[in-house]
mmCIF file of C-alpha atoms and ligand atoms in Angstrom:
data_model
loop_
_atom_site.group_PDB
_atom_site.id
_atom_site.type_symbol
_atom_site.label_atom_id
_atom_site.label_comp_id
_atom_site.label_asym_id
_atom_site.label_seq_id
_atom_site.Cartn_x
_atom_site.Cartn_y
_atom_site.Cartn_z
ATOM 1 C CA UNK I 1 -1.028 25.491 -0.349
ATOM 2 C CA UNK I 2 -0.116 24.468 3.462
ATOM 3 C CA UNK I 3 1.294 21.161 4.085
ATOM 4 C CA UNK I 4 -1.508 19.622 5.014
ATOM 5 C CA UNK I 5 -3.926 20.959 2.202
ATOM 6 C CA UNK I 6 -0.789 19.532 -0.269
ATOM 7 C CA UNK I 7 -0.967 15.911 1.543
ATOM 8 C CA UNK I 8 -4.564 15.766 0.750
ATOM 9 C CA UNK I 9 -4.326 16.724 -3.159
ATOM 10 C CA UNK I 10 -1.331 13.851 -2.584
ATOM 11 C CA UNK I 11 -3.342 11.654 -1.285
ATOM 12 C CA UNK I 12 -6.351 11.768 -3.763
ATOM 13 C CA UNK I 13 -3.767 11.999 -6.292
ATOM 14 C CA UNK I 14 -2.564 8.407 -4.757
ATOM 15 C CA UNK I 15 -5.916 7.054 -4.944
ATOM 16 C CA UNK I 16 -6.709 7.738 -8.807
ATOM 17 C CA UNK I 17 -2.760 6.300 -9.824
ATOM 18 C CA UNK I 18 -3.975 3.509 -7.918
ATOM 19 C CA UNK I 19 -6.710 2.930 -9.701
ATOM 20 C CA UNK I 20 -5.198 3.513 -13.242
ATOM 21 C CA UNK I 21 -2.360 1.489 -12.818
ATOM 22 C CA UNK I 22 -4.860 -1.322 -12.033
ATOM 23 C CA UNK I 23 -3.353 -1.598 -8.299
ATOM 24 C CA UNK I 24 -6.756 -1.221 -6.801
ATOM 25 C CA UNK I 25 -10.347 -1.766 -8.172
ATOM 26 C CA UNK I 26 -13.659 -0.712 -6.150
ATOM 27 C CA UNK I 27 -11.607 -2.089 -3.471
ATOM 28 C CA UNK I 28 -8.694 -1.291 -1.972
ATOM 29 C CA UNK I 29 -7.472 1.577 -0.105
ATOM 30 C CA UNK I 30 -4.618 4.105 0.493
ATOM 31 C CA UNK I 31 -3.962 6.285 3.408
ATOM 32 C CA UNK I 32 -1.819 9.036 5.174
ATOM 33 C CA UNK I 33 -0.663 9.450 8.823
ATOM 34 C CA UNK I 34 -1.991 13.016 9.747
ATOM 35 C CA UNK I 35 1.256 15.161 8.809
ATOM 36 C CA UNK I 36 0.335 17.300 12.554
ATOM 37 C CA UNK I 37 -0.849 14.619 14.448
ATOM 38 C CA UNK I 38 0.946 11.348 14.778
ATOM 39 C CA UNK I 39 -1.875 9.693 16.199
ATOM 40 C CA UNK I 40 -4.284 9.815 13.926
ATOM 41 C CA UNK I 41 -4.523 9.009 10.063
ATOM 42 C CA UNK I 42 -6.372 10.031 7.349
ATOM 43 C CA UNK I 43 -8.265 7.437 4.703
ATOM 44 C CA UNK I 44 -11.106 8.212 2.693
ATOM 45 C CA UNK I 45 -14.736 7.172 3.117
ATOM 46 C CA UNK I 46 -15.730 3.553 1.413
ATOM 47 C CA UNK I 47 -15.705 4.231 -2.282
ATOM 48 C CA UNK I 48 -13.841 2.913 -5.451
ATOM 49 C CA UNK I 49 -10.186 4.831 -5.051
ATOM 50 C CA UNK I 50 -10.726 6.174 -8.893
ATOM 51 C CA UNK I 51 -13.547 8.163 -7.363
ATOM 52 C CA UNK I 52 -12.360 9.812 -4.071
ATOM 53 C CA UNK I 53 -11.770 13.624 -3.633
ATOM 54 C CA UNK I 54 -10.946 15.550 -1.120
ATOM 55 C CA UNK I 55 -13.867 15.936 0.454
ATOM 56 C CA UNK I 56 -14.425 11.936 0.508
ATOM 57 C CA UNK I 57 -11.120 12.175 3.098
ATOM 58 C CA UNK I 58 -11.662 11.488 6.637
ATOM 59 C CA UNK I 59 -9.488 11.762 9.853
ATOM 60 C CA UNK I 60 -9.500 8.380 12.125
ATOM 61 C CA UNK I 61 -8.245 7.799 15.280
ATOM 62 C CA UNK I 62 -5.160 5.005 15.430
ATOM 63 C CA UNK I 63 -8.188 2.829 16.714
ATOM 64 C CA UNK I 64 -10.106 3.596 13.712
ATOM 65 C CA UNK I 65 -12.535 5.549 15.189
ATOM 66 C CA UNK I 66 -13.960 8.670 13.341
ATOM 67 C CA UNK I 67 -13.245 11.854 14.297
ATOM 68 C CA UNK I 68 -16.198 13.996 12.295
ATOM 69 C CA UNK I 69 -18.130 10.623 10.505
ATOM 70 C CA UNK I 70 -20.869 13.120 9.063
ATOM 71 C CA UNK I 71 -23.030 10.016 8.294
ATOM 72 C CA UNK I 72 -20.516 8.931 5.662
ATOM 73 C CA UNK I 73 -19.959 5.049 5.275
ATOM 74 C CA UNK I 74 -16.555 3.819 6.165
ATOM 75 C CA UNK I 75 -13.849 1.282 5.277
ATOM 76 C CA UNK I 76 -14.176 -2.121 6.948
ATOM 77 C CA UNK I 77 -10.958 -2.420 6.934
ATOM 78 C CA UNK I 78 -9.492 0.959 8.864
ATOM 79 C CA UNK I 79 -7.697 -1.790 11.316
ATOM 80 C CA UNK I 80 -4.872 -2.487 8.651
ATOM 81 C CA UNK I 81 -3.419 0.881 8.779
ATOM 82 C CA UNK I 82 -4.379 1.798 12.408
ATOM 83 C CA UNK I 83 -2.510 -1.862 13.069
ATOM 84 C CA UNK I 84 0.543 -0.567 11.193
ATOM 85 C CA UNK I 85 0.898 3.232 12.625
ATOM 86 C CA UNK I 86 0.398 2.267 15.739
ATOM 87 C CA UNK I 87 3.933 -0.628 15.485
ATOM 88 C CA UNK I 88 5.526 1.673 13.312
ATOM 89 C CA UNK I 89 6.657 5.676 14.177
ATOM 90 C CA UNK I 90 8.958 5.420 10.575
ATOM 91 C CA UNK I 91 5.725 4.581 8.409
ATOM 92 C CA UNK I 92 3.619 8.097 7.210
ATOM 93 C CA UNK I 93 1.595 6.360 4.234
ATOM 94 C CA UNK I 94 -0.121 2.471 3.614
ATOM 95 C CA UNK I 95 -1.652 0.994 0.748
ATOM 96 C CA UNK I 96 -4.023 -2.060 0.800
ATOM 97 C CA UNK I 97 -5.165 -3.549 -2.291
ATOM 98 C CA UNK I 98 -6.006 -6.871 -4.052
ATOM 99 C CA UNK I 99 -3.913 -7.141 -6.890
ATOM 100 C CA UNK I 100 -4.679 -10.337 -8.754
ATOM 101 C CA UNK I 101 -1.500 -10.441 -10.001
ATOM 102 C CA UNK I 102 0.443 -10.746 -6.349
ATOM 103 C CA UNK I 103 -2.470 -13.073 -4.636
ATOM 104 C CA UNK I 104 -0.829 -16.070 -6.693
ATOM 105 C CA UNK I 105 1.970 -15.864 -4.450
ATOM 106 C CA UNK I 106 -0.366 -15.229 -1.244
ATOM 107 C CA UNK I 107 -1.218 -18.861 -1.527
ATOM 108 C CA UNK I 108 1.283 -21.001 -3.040
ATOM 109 C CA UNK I 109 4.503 -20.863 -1.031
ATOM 110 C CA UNK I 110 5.798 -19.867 -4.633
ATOM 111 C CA UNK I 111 8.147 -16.726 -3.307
ATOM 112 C CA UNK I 112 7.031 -13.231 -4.373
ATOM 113 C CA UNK I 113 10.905 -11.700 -4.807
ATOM 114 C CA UNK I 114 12.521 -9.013 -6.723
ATOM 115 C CA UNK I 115 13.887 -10.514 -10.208
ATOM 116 C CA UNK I 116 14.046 -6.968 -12.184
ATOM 117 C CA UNK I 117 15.850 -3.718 -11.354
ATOM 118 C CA UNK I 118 12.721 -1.738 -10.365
ATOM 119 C CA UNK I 119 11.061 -5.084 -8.293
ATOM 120 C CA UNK I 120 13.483 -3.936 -5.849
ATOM 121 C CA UNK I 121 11.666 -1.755 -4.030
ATOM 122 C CA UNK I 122 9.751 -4.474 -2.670
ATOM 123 C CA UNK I 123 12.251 -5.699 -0.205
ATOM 124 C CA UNK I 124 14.568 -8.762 -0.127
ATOM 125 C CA UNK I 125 11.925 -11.056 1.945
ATOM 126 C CA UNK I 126 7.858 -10.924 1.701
ATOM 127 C CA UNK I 127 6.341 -12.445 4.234
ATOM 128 C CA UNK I 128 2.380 -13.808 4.191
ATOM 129 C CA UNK I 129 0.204 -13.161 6.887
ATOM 130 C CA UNK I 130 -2.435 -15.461 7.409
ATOM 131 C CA UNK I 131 -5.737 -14.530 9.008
ATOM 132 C CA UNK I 132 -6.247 -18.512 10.086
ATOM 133 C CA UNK I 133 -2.807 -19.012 11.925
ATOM 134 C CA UNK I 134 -4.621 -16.635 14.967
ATOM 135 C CA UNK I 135 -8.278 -16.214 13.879
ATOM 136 C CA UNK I 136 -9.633 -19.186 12.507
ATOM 137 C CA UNK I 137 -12.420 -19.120 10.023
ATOM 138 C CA UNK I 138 -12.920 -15.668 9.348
ATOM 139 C CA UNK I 139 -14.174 -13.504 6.055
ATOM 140 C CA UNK I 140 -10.593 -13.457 5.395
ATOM 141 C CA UNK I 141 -11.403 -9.420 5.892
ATOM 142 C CA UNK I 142 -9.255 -7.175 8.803
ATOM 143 C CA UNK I 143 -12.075 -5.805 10.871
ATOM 144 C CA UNK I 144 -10.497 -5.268 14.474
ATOM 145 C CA UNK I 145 -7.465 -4.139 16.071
ATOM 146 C CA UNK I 146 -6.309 -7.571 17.186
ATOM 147 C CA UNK I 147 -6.131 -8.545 13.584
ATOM 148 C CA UNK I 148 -4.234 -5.034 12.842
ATOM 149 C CA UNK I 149 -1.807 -5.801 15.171
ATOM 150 C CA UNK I 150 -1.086 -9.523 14.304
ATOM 151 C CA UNK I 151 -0.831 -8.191 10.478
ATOM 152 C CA UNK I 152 1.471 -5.644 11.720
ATOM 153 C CA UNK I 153 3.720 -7.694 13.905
ATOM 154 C CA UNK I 154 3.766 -9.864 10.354
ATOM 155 C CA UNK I 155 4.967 -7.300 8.478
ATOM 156 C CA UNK I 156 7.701 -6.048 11.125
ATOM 157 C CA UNK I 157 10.012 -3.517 9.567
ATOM 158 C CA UNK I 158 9.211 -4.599 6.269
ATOM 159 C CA UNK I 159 7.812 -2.450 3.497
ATOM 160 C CA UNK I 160 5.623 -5.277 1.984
ATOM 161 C CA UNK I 161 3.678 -8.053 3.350
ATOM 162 C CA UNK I 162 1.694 -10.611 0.915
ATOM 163 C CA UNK I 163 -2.231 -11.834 2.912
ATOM 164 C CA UNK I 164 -2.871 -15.143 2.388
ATOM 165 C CA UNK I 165 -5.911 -15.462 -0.295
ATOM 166 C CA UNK I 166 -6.928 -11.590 0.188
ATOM 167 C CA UNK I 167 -3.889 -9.116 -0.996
ATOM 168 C CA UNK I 168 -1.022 -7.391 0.709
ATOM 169 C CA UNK I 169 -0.082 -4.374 2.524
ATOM 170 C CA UNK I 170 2.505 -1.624 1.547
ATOM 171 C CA UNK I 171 4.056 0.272 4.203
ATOM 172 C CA UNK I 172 6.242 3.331 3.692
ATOM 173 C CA UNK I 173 7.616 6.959 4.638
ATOM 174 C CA UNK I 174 5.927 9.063 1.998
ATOM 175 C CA UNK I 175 3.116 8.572 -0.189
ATOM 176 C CA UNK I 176 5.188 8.697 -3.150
ATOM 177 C CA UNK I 177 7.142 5.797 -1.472
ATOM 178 C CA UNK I 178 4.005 3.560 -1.203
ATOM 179 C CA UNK I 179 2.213 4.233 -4.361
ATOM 180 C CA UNK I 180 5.496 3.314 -6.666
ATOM 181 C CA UNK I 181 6.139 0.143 -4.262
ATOM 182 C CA UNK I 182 2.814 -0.880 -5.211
ATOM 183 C CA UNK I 183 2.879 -0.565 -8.921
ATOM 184 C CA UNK I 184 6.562 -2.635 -8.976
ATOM 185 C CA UNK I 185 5.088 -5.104 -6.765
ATOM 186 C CA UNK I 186 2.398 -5.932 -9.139
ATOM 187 C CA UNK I 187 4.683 -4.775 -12.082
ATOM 188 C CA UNK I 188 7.684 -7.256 -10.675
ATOM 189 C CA UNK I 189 4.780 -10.666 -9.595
ATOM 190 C CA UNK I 190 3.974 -9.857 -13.297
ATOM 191 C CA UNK I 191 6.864 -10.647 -14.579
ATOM 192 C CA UNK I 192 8.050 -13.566 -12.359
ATOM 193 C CA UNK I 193 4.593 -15.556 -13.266
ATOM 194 C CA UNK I 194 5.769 -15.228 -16.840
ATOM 195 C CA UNK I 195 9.157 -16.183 -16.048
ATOM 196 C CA UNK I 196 8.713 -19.005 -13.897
ATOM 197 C CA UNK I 197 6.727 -20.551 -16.874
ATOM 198 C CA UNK I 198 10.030 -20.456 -18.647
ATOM 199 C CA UNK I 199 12.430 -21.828 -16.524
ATOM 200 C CA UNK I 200 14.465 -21.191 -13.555
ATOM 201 C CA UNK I 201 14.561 -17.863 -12.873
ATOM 202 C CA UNK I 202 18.154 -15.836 -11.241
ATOM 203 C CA UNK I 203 16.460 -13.133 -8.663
ATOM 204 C CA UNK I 204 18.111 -10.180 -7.440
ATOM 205 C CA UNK I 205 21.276 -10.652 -4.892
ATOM 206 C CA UNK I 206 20.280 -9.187 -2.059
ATOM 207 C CA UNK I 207 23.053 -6.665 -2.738
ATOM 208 C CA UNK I 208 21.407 -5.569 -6.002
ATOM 209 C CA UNK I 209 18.388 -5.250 -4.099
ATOM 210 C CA UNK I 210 19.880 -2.824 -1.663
ATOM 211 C CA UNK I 211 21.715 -0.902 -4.328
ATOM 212 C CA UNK I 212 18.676 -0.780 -6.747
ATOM 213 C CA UNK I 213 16.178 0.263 -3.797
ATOM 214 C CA UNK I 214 18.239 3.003 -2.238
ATOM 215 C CA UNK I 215 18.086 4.437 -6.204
ATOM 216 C CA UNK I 216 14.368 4.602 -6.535
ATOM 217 C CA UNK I 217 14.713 6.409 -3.135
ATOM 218 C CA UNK I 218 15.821 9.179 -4.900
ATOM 219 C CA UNK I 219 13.048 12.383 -5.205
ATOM 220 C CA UNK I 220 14.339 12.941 -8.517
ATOM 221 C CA UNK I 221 13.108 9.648 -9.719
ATOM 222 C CA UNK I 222 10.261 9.492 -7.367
ATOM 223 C CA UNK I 223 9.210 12.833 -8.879
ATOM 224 C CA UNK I 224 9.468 11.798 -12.595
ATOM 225 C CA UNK I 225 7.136 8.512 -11.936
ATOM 226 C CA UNK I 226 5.090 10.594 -9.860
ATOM 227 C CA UNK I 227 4.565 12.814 -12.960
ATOM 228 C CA UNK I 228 3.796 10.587 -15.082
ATOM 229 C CA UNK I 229 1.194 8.248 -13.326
ATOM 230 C CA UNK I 230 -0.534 11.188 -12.151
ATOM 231 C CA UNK I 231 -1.220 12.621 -15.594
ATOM 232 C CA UNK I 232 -2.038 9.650 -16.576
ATOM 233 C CA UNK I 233 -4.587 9.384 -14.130
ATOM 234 C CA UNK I 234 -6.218 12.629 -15.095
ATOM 235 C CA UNK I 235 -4.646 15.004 -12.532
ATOM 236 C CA UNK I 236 -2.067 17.213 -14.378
ATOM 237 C CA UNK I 237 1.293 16.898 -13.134
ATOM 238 C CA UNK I 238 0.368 15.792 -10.009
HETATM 239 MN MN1 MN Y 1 -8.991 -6.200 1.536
#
């Protein structure tokens, strides 16, 4: 397989861990910067991400315009990564998704921060976007570049940024990168909802976090988690 041919098994790979880990439901959406062409990126047509294949996949534009549509139906919400490639060179892969489990945290002022060893990942600070600082009333939903952008400038050289009532945004340098951020950000908002029931709770130092984060950097462990989400999600070893 070519590079490019491997990104797009990745990427539909991406899509059904997604789903199985419970990130995403029938919304909710995961894409790649082209791996030849910087300015473009490549996100799958609207459906459910436990359903995509590769011949769902479609190449945009930065602006989130298609490049070959073929009458196929597309995400509203193309202006959340075309908002994020276009502030960031360092960032090759984005996930968007809903997770009930983080939104708590969207709309409290309650702090979503890592308290376990693999919450890490997430980053020391979240911040929350919110559509209504800049937009008003809206359908709470990204559907133009100006709200791309303001999302984006949000989320500045973060990894991870929480959207107020709606979900968050996961920002990385590989696929692999963005799909295990997601799963510990759910995995770790989890956990601190339980333990904030029970008391005060000691988060990581933001040493720890560094430490523990530059660890699940490693392609060794990247690989193993890789392995085993994707066979759990029905496609071999991934
Ligand atoms: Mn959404």
């Amino acid at each position: 397989m070519n590079n490019i041919d491997e990104q797009l098994e990745l990427l539909v790979t991406a899509n059904r861990i997604l789903a199985r880990e419970g990130v995403v439901d029938a919304y909710g959406h995961v894409s790649i910067r082209h791996p030849e062409n910087p300015s473009r990126y490549i996100l799958s047509q609207s459906r459910a991400p436990d359903l995509v294949d590769i011949s769902d996949l479609m190449e945009y534009t930065l602006e989130g315009d298609p490049i070959d549509q073929q009458g196929r139906s597309m995400y509203t919400e193309r202006p959340i990564h075309g908002g994020i490639y276009e502030a960031r060179d360092d960032v090759m892969a984005i996930v968007h998704n809903h997770s009930p489990t983080v939104i708590p945290f969207s709309v409290t002022g309650t702090p979503l921060r890592p308290m376990f060893h693999l919450g890490a990942i997430i980053g020391p600070d979240l911040p929350v976007w919110d559509i209504r600082d800049n937009f008003q009333d809206t359908n709470l939903l990204v559907t133009n570049m100006d709200q791309g952008r303001d999302l984006a400038a949000c989320l500045g050289d973060r990894r991870v940024s929480l959207m107020r009532g709606h979900g968050c945004v996961i920002a990385g340098q590989t696929i692999r990168e963005v799909v295990m951020a997601s799963v510990y950000l759910q995995v770790n908002a989890g956990l601190l909802l339980e333990s904030l029931r029970l008391g005060e709770v000691k988060y990581l130092s933001p040493g720890e976090i560094e430490m523990m984060s530059e660890s699940q950097m490693r392609l060794t462990g990247q690989e193993r988690a890789w392995e085993y989400w994707a066979n759990r999600a029905g496609r071999g070893r991934g």
